[in-house]
PDB file of C-alpha atoms in Angstrom:
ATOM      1  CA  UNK A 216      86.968  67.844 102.649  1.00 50.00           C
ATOM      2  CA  UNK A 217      88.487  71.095 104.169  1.00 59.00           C
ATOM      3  CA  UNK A 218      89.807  70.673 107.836  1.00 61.00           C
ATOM      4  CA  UNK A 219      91.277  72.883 109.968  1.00 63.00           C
ATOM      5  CA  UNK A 220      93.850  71.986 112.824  1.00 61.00           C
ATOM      6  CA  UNK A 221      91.945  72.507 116.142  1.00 55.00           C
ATOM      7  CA  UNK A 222      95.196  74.071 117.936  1.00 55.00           C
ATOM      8  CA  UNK A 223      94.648  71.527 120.790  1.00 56.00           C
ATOM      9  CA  UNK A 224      97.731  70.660 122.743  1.00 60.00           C
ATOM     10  CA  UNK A 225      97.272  68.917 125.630  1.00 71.00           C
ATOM     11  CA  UNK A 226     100.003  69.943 128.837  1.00 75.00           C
ATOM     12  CA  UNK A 227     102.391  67.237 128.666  1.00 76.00           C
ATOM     13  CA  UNK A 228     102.455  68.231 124.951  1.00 78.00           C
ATOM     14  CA  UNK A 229     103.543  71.625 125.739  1.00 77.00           C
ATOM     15  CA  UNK A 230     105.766  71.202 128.514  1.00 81.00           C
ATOM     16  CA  UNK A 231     107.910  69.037 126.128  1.00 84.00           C
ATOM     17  CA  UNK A 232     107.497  70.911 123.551  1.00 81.00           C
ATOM     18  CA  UNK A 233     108.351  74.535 125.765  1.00 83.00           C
ATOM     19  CA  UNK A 234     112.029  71.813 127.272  1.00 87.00           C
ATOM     20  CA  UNK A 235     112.588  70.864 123.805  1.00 90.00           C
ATOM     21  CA  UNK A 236     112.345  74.033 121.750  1.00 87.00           C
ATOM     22  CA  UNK A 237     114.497  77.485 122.322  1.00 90.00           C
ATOM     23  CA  UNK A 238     112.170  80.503 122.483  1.00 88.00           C
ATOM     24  CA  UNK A 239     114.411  82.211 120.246  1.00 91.00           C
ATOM     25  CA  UNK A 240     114.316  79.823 117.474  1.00 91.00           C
ATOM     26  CA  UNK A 241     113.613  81.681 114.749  1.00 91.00           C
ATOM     27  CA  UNK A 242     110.695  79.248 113.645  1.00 88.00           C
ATOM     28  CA  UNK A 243     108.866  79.845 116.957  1.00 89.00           C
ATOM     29  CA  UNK A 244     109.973  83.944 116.226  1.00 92.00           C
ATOM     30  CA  UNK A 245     107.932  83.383 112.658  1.00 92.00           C
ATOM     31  CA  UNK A 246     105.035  81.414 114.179  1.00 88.00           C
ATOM     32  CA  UNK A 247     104.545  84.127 117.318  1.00 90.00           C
ATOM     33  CA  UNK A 248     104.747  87.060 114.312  1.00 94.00           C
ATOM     34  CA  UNK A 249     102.809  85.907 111.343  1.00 92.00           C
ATOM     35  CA  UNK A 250      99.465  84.743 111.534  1.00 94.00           C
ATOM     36  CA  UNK A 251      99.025  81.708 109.660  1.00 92.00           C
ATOM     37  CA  UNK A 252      95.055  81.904 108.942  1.00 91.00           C
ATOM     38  CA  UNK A 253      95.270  83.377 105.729  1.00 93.00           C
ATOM     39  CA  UNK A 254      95.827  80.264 103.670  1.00 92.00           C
ATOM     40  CA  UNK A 255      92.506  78.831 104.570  1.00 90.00           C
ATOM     41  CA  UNK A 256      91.211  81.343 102.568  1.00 90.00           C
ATOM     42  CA  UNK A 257      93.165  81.111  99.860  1.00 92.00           C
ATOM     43  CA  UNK A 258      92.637  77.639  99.533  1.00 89.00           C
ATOM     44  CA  UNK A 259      89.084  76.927 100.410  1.00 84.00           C
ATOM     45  CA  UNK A 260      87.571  77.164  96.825  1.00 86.00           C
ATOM     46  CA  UNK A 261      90.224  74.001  96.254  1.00 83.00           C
ATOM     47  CA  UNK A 262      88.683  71.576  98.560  1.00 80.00           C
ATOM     48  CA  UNK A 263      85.643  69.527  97.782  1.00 75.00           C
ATOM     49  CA  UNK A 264      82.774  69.445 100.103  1.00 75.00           C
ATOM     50  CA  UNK A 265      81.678  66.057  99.051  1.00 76.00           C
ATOM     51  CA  UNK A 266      82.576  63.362 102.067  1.00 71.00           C
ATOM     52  CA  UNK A 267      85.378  61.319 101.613  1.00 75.00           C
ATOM     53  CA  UNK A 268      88.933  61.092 103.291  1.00 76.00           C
ATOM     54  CA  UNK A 269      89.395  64.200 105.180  1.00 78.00           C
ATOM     55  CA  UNK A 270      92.354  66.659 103.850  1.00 79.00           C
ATOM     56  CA  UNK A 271      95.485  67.642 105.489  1.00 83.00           C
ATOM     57  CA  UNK A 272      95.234  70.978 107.367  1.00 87.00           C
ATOM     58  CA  UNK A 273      96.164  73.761 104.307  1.00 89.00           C
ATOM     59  CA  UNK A 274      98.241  75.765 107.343  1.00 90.00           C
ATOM     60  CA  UNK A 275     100.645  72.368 108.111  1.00 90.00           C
ATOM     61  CA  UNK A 276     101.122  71.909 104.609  1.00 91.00           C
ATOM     62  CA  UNK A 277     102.122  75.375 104.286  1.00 93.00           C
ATOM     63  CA  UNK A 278     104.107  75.356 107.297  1.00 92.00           C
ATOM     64  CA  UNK A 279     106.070  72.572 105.735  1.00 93.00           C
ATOM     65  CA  UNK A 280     106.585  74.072 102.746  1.00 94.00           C
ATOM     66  CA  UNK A 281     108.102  77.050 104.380  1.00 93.00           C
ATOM     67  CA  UNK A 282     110.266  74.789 106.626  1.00 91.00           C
ATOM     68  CA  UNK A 283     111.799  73.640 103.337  1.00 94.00           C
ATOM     69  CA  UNK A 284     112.259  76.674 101.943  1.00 94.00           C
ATOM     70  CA  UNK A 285     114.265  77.968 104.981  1.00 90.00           C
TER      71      UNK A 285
END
């Protein structure tokens, strides 16, 4: 089953987050430039629509993937 992330943070999420993080890290720098909405459609015709266990959101796994690369 395809599912998206719902890009719900909540504010005590974000404030840490905003303490924690630079702004000028250069993974927030690539996550403010590139939008990331792309690979849901180049994965869609991958995932099932029969019910079962729900998927990982394509964009994390991507994300990940591009962590590791860097």
């Amino acid at each position: 089953m395809f599912n998206k992330n719902n890009q719900q943070i909540d504010i005590m999420t974000n404030m840490i987050y905003e303490k924690l993080v630079p702004k000028d890290h250069l993974l927030v720098k690539i996550d403010s430039i590139i939008d990331f909405s792309f690979v849901y459609d180049i994965v869609k015709e991958k995932y099932s629509e029969n019910r079962g266990r729900k998927a990982y959101d394509a964009v994390i796994l991507f994300k990940l993937c591009l962590l590791e690369y860097i």
